[in-house]
PDB file of C-alpha atoms in Angstrom:
ATOM      1  CA  GLU A 200      68.823 105.222 124.379  1.00  0.00           C
ATOM      2  CA  MET A 201      68.297 101.774 125.829  1.00  0.00           C
ATOM      3  CA  VAL A 202      68.017 101.910 129.609  1.00  0.00           C
ATOM      4  CA  MET A 203      69.266  98.920 131.574  1.00  0.00           C
ATOM      5  CA  THR A 204      68.001  98.510 135.126  1.00  0.00           C
ATOM      6  CA  GLN A 205      69.620  96.096 137.559  1.00  0.00           C
ATOM      7  CA  SER A 206      68.162  94.768 140.783  1.00  0.00           C
ATOM      8  CA  PRO A 207      68.792  94.635 143.591  1.00  0.00           C
ATOM      9  CA  ALA A 208      71.344  97.397 144.058  1.00  0.00           C
ATOM     10  CA  THR A 209      72.995  95.388 146.823  1.00  0.00           C
ATOM     11  CA  LEU A 210      72.673  91.695 147.587  1.00  0.00           C
ATOM     12  CA  SER A 211      73.970  90.184 150.826  1.00  0.00           C
ATOM     13  CA  VAL A 212      74.672  86.459 150.642  1.00  0.00           C
ATOM     14  CA  SER A 213      76.662  83.971 152.708  1.00  0.00           C
ATOM     15  CA  PRO A 214      79.557  82.098 151.129  1.00  0.00           C
ATOM     16  CA  GLY A 215      78.444  78.758 149.761  1.00  0.00           C
ATOM     17  CA  GLU A 216      74.944  79.998 149.021  1.00  0.00           C
ATOM     18  CA  GLY A 217      73.586  80.967 145.626  1.00  0.00           C
ATOM     19  CA  ALA A 218      72.745  84.398 144.233  1.00  0.00           C
ATOM     20  CA  THR A 219      70.389  85.632 141.546  1.00  0.00           C
ATOM     21  CA  LEU A 220      70.906  89.024 139.922  1.00  0.00           C
ATOM     22  CA  SER A 221      68.427  90.648 137.562  1.00  0.00           C
ATOM     23  CA  CYS A 222      68.719  92.990 134.602  1.00  0.00           C
ATOM     24  CA  ARG A 223      65.831  94.561 132.719  1.00  0.00           C
ATOM     25  CA  ALA A 224      66.003  96.392 129.390  1.00  0.00           C
ATOM     26  CA  SER A 225      63.675  99.251 128.486  1.00  0.00           C
ATOM     27  CA  GLN A 226      63.125  97.620 125.072  1.00  0.00           C
ATOM     28  CA  SER A 227      63.891  94.195 123.685  1.00  0.00           C
ATOM     29  CA  VAL A 228      67.586  93.506 123.140  1.00  0.00           C
ATOM     30  CA  GLY A 229      67.036  89.955 121.920  1.00  0.00           C
ATOM     31  CA  SER A 230      69.897  87.909 123.334  1.00  0.00           C
ATOM     32  CA  ASN A 231      72.447  90.700 122.900  1.00  0.00           C
ATOM     33  CA  LEU A 232      73.321  90.971 126.556  1.00  0.00           C
ATOM     34  CA  ALA A 233      76.554  90.558 128.488  1.00  0.00           C
ATOM     35  CA  TRP A 234      77.405  90.292 132.174  1.00  0.00           C
ATOM     36  CA  TYR A 235      80.631  91.546 133.735  1.00  0.00           C
ATOM     37  CA  GLN A 236      82.236  91.171 137.138  1.00  0.00           C
ATOM     38  CA  GLN A 237      84.290  94.013 138.572  1.00  0.00           C
ATOM     39  CA  ARG A 238      86.458  93.605 141.645  1.00  0.00           C
ATOM     40  CA  PRO A 239      87.838  96.672 143.455  1.00  0.00           C
ATOM     41  CA  GLY A 240      90.596  98.377 141.513  1.00  0.00           C
ATOM     42  CA  GLN A 241      90.226  96.062 138.528  1.00  0.00           C
ATOM     43  CA  ALA A 242      88.815  96.313 135.027  1.00  0.00           C
ATOM     44  CA  PRO A 243      85.501  94.632 134.285  1.00  0.00           C
ATOM     45  CA  ARG A 244      85.789  90.958 133.415  1.00  0.00           C
ATOM     46  CA  LEU A 245      83.457  89.407 130.862  1.00  0.00           C
ATOM     47  CA  LEU A 246      81.444  86.560 132.372  1.00  0.00           C
ATOM     48  CA  ILE A 247      78.563  85.940 129.980  1.00  0.00           C
ATOM     49  CA  HIS A 248      77.749  87.040 126.435  1.00  0.00           C
ATOM     50  CA  ASP A 249      74.782  86.389 124.185  1.00  0.00           C
ATOM     51  CA  ALA A 250      72.728  86.202 127.391  1.00  0.00           C
ATOM     52  CA  SER A 251      73.783  82.684 128.315  1.00  0.00           C
ATOM     53  CA  THR A 252      77.211  81.834 126.863  1.00  0.00           C
ATOM     54  CA  ARG A 253      80.009  81.709 129.380  1.00  0.00           C
ATOM     55  CA  ALA A 254      83.170  83.514 128.331  1.00  0.00           C
ATOM     56  CA  THR A 255      86.433  81.621 128.082  1.00  0.00           C
ATOM     57  CA  GLY A 256      87.708  80.466 131.463  1.00  0.00           C
ATOM     58  CA  ILE A 257      84.579  81.374 133.433  1.00  0.00           C
ATOM     59  CA  PRO A 258      83.591  78.730 136.015  1.00  0.00           C
ATOM     60  CA  ALA A 259      80.409  76.755 135.488  1.00  0.00           C
ATOM     61  CA  ARG A 260      78.891  78.171 138.687  1.00  0.00           C
ATOM     62  CA  PHE A 261      78.120  81.304 136.657  1.00  0.00           C
ATOM     63  CA  SER A 262      75.099  81.015 134.386  1.00  0.00           C
ATOM     64  CA  GLY A 263      72.994  83.483 132.446  1.00  0.00           C
ATOM     65  CA  SER A 264      69.466  83.272 131.159  1.00  0.00           C
ATOM     66  CA  GLY A 265      66.742  85.355 129.596  1.00  0.00           C
ATOM     67  CA  SER A 266      65.924  87.127 126.374  1.00  0.00           C
ATOM     68  CA  GLY A 267      64.041  90.169 125.233  1.00  0.00           C
ATOM     69  CA  THR A 268      63.841  92.472 128.228  1.00  0.00           C
ATOM     70  CA  GLU A 269      64.412  90.228 131.255  1.00  0.00           C
ATOM     71  CA  PHE A 270      67.727  88.645 132.125  1.00  0.00           C
ATOM     72  CA  THR A 271      69.218  86.804 135.072  1.00  0.00           C
ATOM     73  CA  LEU A 272      72.731  86.031 136.237  1.00  0.00           C
ATOM     74  CA  THR A 273      72.878  83.109 138.640  1.00  0.00           C
ATOM     75  CA  ILE A 274      75.909  82.267 140.732  1.00  0.00           C
ATOM     76  CA  SER A 275      75.769  78.967 142.561  1.00  0.00           C
ATOM     77  CA  SER A 276      77.807  78.208 145.670  1.00  0.00           C
ATOM     78  CA  LEU A 277      79.428  81.604 146.115  1.00  0.00           C
ATOM     79  CA  GLN A 278      83.177  81.681 146.603  1.00  0.00           C
ATOM     80  CA  SER A 279      85.040  84.484 148.371  1.00  0.00           C
ATOM     81  CA  GLU A 280      86.326  85.863 145.076  1.00  0.00           C
ATOM     82  CA  ASP A 281      82.773  86.227 143.727  1.00  0.00           C
ATOM     83  CA  PHE A 282      81.928  89.122 146.044  1.00  0.00           C
ATOM     84  CA  ALA A 283      82.175  92.050 143.664  1.00  0.00           C
ATOM     85  CA  ILE A 284      80.030  94.360 141.535  1.00  0.00           C
ATOM     86  CA  TYR A 285      78.197  92.913 138.547  1.00  0.00           C
ATOM     87  CA  TYR A 286      77.097  94.865 135.489  1.00  0.00           C
ATOM     88  CA  CYS A 287      74.873  93.944 132.575  1.00  0.00           C
ATOM     89  CA  GLN A 288      75.353  95.547 129.168  1.00  0.00           C
ATOM     90  CA  GLN A 289      73.237  95.495 126.026  1.00  0.00           C
ATOM     91  CA  TYR A 290      74.795  95.498 122.590  1.00  0.00           C
ATOM     92  CA  ASN A 291      71.661  95.320 120.488  1.00  0.00           C
ATOM     93  CA  THR A 292      71.647  99.027 119.690  1.00  0.00           C
ATOM     94  CA  TRP A 293      74.027 101.973 119.695  1.00  0.00           C
ATOM     95  CA  PRO A 294      74.908 103.467 122.069  1.00  0.00           C
ATOM     96  CA  ARG A 295      75.883 100.401 124.071  1.00  0.00           C
ATOM     97  CA  THR A 296      74.549 100.857 127.593  1.00  0.00           C
ATOM     98  CA  PHE A 297      75.256  99.349 130.994  1.00  0.00           C
ATOM     99  CA  GLY A 298      73.117  98.763 134.020  1.00  0.00           C
ATOM    100  CA  GLN A 299      74.001 100.654 137.188  1.00  0.00           C
ATOM    101  CA  GLY A 300      75.427  97.522 138.806  1.00  0.00           C
ATOM    102  CA  THR A 301      74.594  95.114 141.620  1.00  0.00           C
ATOM    103  CA  ARG A 302      76.979  94.929 144.553  1.00  0.00           C
ATOM    104  CA  LEU A 303      77.252  91.368 145.869  1.00  0.00           C
ATOM    105  CA  GLU A 304      78.472  91.486 149.446  1.00  0.00           C
ATOM    106  CA  ILE A 305      79.245  88.960 152.133  1.00  0.00           C
ATOM    107  CA  LYS A 306      76.452  88.430 154.632  1.00  0.00           C
TER     108      LYS A 306
ATOM    109  CA  GLN B 188      97.601  86.522 124.461  1.00  0.00           C
ATOM    110  CA  LEU B 189      95.822  89.758 123.567  1.00  0.00           C
ATOM    111  CA  GLN B 190      96.697  92.691 125.807  1.00  0.00           C
ATOM    112  CA  LEU B 191      95.553  96.302 125.831  1.00  0.00           C
ATOM    113  CA  GLN B 192      97.300  99.140 127.654  1.00  0.00           C
ATOM    114  CA  GLU B 193      96.028 102.668 128.103  1.00  0.00           C
ATOM    115  CA  SER B 194      98.432 105.593 128.296  1.00  0.00           C
ATOM    116  CA  GLY B 195      98.191 109.350 128.586  1.00  0.00           C
ATOM    117  CA  PRO B 196      98.204 112.246 131.049  1.00  0.00           C
ATOM    118  CA  GLY B 197      96.651 111.585 134.423  1.00  0.00           C
ATOM    119  CA  LEU B 198      95.776 115.238 134.955  1.00  0.00           C
ATOM    120  CA  VAL B 199      94.004 117.547 132.532  1.00  0.00           C
ATOM    121  CA  LYS B 200      92.927 121.137 133.112  1.00  0.00           C
ATOM    122  CA  PRO B 201      89.295 122.189 132.714  1.00  0.00           C
ATOM    123  CA  SER B 202      88.370 123.276 129.166  1.00  0.00           C
ATOM    124  CA  GLU B 203      91.355 121.428 127.704  1.00  0.00           C
ATOM    125  CA  THR B 204      91.391 118.227 125.651  1.00  0.00           C
ATOM    126  CA  LEU B 205      91.846 114.798 127.189  1.00  0.00           C
ATOM    127  CA  SER B 206      93.921 112.469 124.996  1.00  0.00           C
ATOM    128  CA  LEU B 207      94.504 108.774 125.629  1.00  0.00           C
ATOM    129  CA  THR B 208      96.031 105.980 123.589  1.00  0.00           C
ATOM    130  CA  CYS B 209      95.444 102.246 123.774  1.00  0.00           C
ATOM    131  CA  THR B 210      98.285 100.031 122.603  1.00  0.00           C
ATOM    132  CA  VAL B 211      97.258  96.575 121.454  1.00  0.00           C
ATOM    133  CA  SER B 212      99.661  93.647 121.653  1.00  0.00           C
ATOM    134  CA  GLY B 213      99.120  90.037 120.710  1.00  0.00           C
ATOM    135  CA  ALA B 214      96.921  90.883 117.733  1.00  0.00           C
ATOM    136  CA  SER B 215      96.929  93.215 114.753  1.00  0.00           C
ATOM    137  CA  ILE B 216      94.225  95.854 114.614  1.00  0.00           C
ATOM    138  CA  SER B 217      94.397  95.972 110.818  1.00  0.00           C
ATOM    139  CA  GLY B 218      94.351  92.198 110.543  1.00  0.00           C
ATOM    140  CA  SER B 219      91.214  91.738 112.579  1.00  0.00           C
ATOM    141  CA  THR B 220      87.510  92.237 112.090  1.00  0.00           C
ATOM    142  CA  ASP B 221      87.089  93.494 115.632  1.00  0.00           C
ATOM    143  CA  TYR B 222      85.850  96.777 116.966  1.00  0.00           C
ATOM    144  CA  TRP B 223      87.923  98.667 119.517  1.00  0.00           C
ATOM    145  CA  GLY B 224      86.243 100.771 122.142  1.00  0.00           C
ATOM    146  CA  TRP B 225      86.579 103.197 125.018  1.00  0.00           C
ATOM    147  CA  ILE B 226      84.579 103.001 128.238  1.00  0.00           C
ATOM    148  CA  ARG B 227      84.863 105.202 131.307  1.00  0.00           C
ATOM    149  CA  GLN B 228      83.929 104.955 134.977  1.00  0.00           C
ATOM    150  CA  PRO B 229      83.745 107.976 137.299  1.00  0.00           C
ATOM    151  CA  PRO B 230      85.060 107.242 140.798  1.00  0.00           C
ATOM    152  CA  GLY B 231      82.556 105.135 142.713  1.00  0.00           C
ATOM    153  CA  LYS B 232      80.101 105.068 139.818  1.00  0.00           C
ATOM    154  CA  GLY B 233      79.062 102.806 136.951  1.00  0.00           C
ATOM    155  CA  LEU B 234      80.332 102.227 133.436  1.00  0.00           C
ATOM    156  CA  GLU B 235      79.692 104.509 130.473  1.00  0.00           C
ATOM    157  CA  TRP B 236      80.443 103.486 126.905  1.00  0.00           C
ATOM    158  CA  ILE B 237      82.198 106.333 125.062  1.00  0.00           C
ATOM    159  CA  GLY B 238      82.531 104.958 121.554  1.00  0.00           C
ATOM    160  CA  SER B 239      84.037 102.350 119.271  1.00  0.00           C
ATOM    161  CA  ILE B 240      86.055 102.232 116.066  1.00  0.00           C
ATOM    162  CA  TYR B 241      86.589  99.654 113.343  1.00  0.00           C
ATOM    163  CA  TYR B 242      90.056  99.246 111.844  1.00  0.00           C
ATOM    164  CA  SER B 243      88.754 100.890 108.670  1.00  0.00           C
ATOM    165  CA  GLY B 244      87.965 104.024 110.635  1.00  0.00           C
ATOM    166  CA  SER B 245      84.203 103.662 110.990  1.00  0.00           C
ATOM    167  CA  THR B 246      83.141 105.051 114.339  1.00  0.00           C
ATOM    168  CA  TYR B 247      80.194 104.938 116.710  1.00  0.00           C
ATOM    169  CA  TYR B 248      79.926 107.471 119.511  1.00  0.00           C
ATOM    170  CA  ASN B 249      77.741 107.869 122.561  1.00  0.00           C
ATOM    171  CA  PRO B 250      75.353 110.702 121.634  1.00  0.00           C
ATOM    172  CA  SER B 251      75.869 112.225 125.080  1.00  0.00           C
ATOM    173  CA  LEU B 252      79.538 112.815 124.205  1.00  0.00           C
ATOM    174  CA  LYS B 253      79.441 112.937 120.420  1.00  0.00           C
ATOM    175  CA  SER B 254      80.030 116.659 120.096  1.00  0.00           C
ATOM    176  CA  ARG B 255      83.247 116.411 122.131  1.00  0.00           C
ATOM    177  CA  VAL B 256      84.743 113.008 121.339  1.00  0.00           C
ATOM    178  CA  THR B 257      86.925 111.686 118.532  1.00  0.00           C
ATOM    179  CA  ILE B 258      88.234 108.131 118.303  1.00  0.00           C
ATOM    180  CA  SER B 259      90.925 107.285 115.781  1.00  0.00           C
ATOM    181  CA  VAL B 260      93.108 104.329 114.878  1.00  0.00           C
ATOM    182  CA  ASP B 261      96.767 104.122 113.901  1.00  0.00           C
ATOM    183  CA  THR B 262      97.271 100.707 112.361  1.00  0.00           C
ATOM    184  CA  SER B 263     101.002 101.317 111.820  1.00  0.00           C
ATOM    185  CA  LYS B 264     101.476 101.543 115.595  1.00  0.00           C
ATOM    186  CA  ASN B 265      98.692  99.066 116.434  1.00  0.00           C
ATOM    187  CA  GLN B 266      97.047 101.729 118.561  1.00  0.00           C
ATOM    188  CA  PHE B 267      93.744 103.507 118.835  1.00  0.00           C
ATOM    189  CA  SER B 268      93.071 106.760 120.624  1.00  0.00           C
ATOM    190  CA  VAL B 269      90.361 108.911 122.145  1.00  0.00           C
ATOM    191  CA  LYS B 270      90.219 112.679 122.406  1.00  0.00           C
ATOM    192  CA  LEU B 271      87.613 114.425 124.559  1.00  0.00           C
ATOM    193  CA  SER B 272      87.482 118.173 124.265  1.00  0.00           C
ATOM    194  CA  SER B 273      86.307 120.908 126.650  1.00  0.00           C
ATOM    195  CA  VAL B 274      86.606 118.681 129.687  1.00  0.00           C
ATOM    196  CA  THR B 275      85.106 119.492 133.073  1.00  0.00           C
ATOM    197  CA  ALA B 276      85.325 117.846 136.485  1.00  0.00           C
ATOM    198  CA  ALA B 277      82.493 115.548 135.372  1.00  0.00           C
ATOM    199  CA  ASP B 278      84.922 113.902 132.952  1.00  0.00           C
ATOM    200  CA  THR B 279      87.121 112.707 135.802  1.00  0.00           C
ATOM    201  CA  ALA B 280      87.072 108.929 135.512  1.00  0.00           C
ATOM    202  CA  VAL B 281      88.995 105.745 134.950  1.00  0.00           C
ATOM    203  CA  TYR B 282      89.180 105.290 131.197  1.00  0.00           C
ATOM    204  CA  TYR B 283      89.298 101.757 129.790  1.00  0.00           C
ATOM    205  CA  CYS B 284      89.965 100.506 126.293  1.00  0.00           C
ATOM    206  CA  ALA B 285      88.495  97.201 125.174  1.00  0.00           C
ATOM    207  CA  ARG B 286      88.077  94.886 122.229  1.00  0.00           C
ATOM    208  CA  HIS B 287      84.651  94.024 120.841  1.00  0.00           C
ATOM    209  CA  PRO B 288      84.544  90.895 118.698  1.00  0.00           C
ATOM    210  CA  PRO B 289      82.215  91.310 115.724  1.00  0.00           C
ATOM    211  CA  PRO B 290      79.366  91.623 115.210  1.00  0.00           C
ATOM    212  CA  SER B 291      78.795  92.245 118.898  1.00  0.00           C
ATOM    213  CA  GLY B 292      79.524  95.110 121.214  1.00  0.00           C
ATOM    214  CA  TYR B 293      80.575  93.336 124.350  1.00  0.00           C
ATOM    215  CA  GLY B 294      84.140  93.695 125.579  1.00  0.00           C
ATOM    216  CA  ASP B 295      86.056  90.471 125.881  1.00  0.00           C
ATOM    217  CA  TYR B 296      89.501  91.979 126.509  1.00  0.00           C
ATOM    218  CA  TRP B 297      90.022  95.127 128.563  1.00  0.00           C
ATOM    219  CA  GLY B 298      92.962  97.290 129.483  1.00  0.00           C
ATOM    220  CA  GLN B 299      93.701  97.848 133.158  1.00  0.00           C
ATOM    221  CA  GLY B 300      92.324 101.370 132.976  1.00  0.00           C
ATOM    222  CA  THR B 301      93.877 104.758 133.604  1.00  0.00           C
ATOM    223  CA  LEU B 302      92.594 107.452 135.942  1.00  0.00           C
ATOM    224  CA  VAL B 303      92.234 110.879 134.422  1.00  0.00           C
ATOM    225  CA  THR B 304      91.533 113.748 136.784  1.00  0.00           C
ATOM    226  CA  VAL B 305      90.246 117.066 135.496  1.00  0.00           C
ATOM    227  CA  SER B 306      91.441 119.807 137.784  1.00  0.00           C
ATOM    228  CA  SER B 307      93.215 123.120 137.627  1.00  0.00           C
TER     229      SER B 307
END
């Protein structure tokens, strides 16, 4: 099973600043990686697929990069609604697996 | 606009079978080339992919649950379902259904989720 490891577990950032979240795969997943945002009490929301393609309706301040085993989600100029938990997910192999999440909190 | 809605009992007794249905509106399961999946999230924890099904009936299951899980599709009702047998407290979670556009496995549309508690 592909293991996805996210870091850091918690990231404290001030509104208006930028944030960088990391995701590492135990084996290469190519570009078959997605990022999701989950706010309290809500379903996950797709942000990025294919490592760097923004999903429909996602603001340009969200960007994804990487390939193989190392991936990054960058959020520029954090807005209040961006403070949430972020998950990466690989879909290169079955079973699909998620990282444990990064909690982005207000500093 | 595609919408998914989970339904089913919110409380299941230990050792019994958990059964949930996802109703799809805004698109036809049989008319699409998408996969349809189930994901769960224990309270305060991360996401676990349970399995996915193609409209034709082809399925992929998480090996950790494979012996207990069955996912099926009813194209006449535009629904797909999950059954998880011999449940324990560890199966208490919010269960989500989602669509996966081919050939990928990411979820672009999700249901709101339904909490299932396993307790006597």
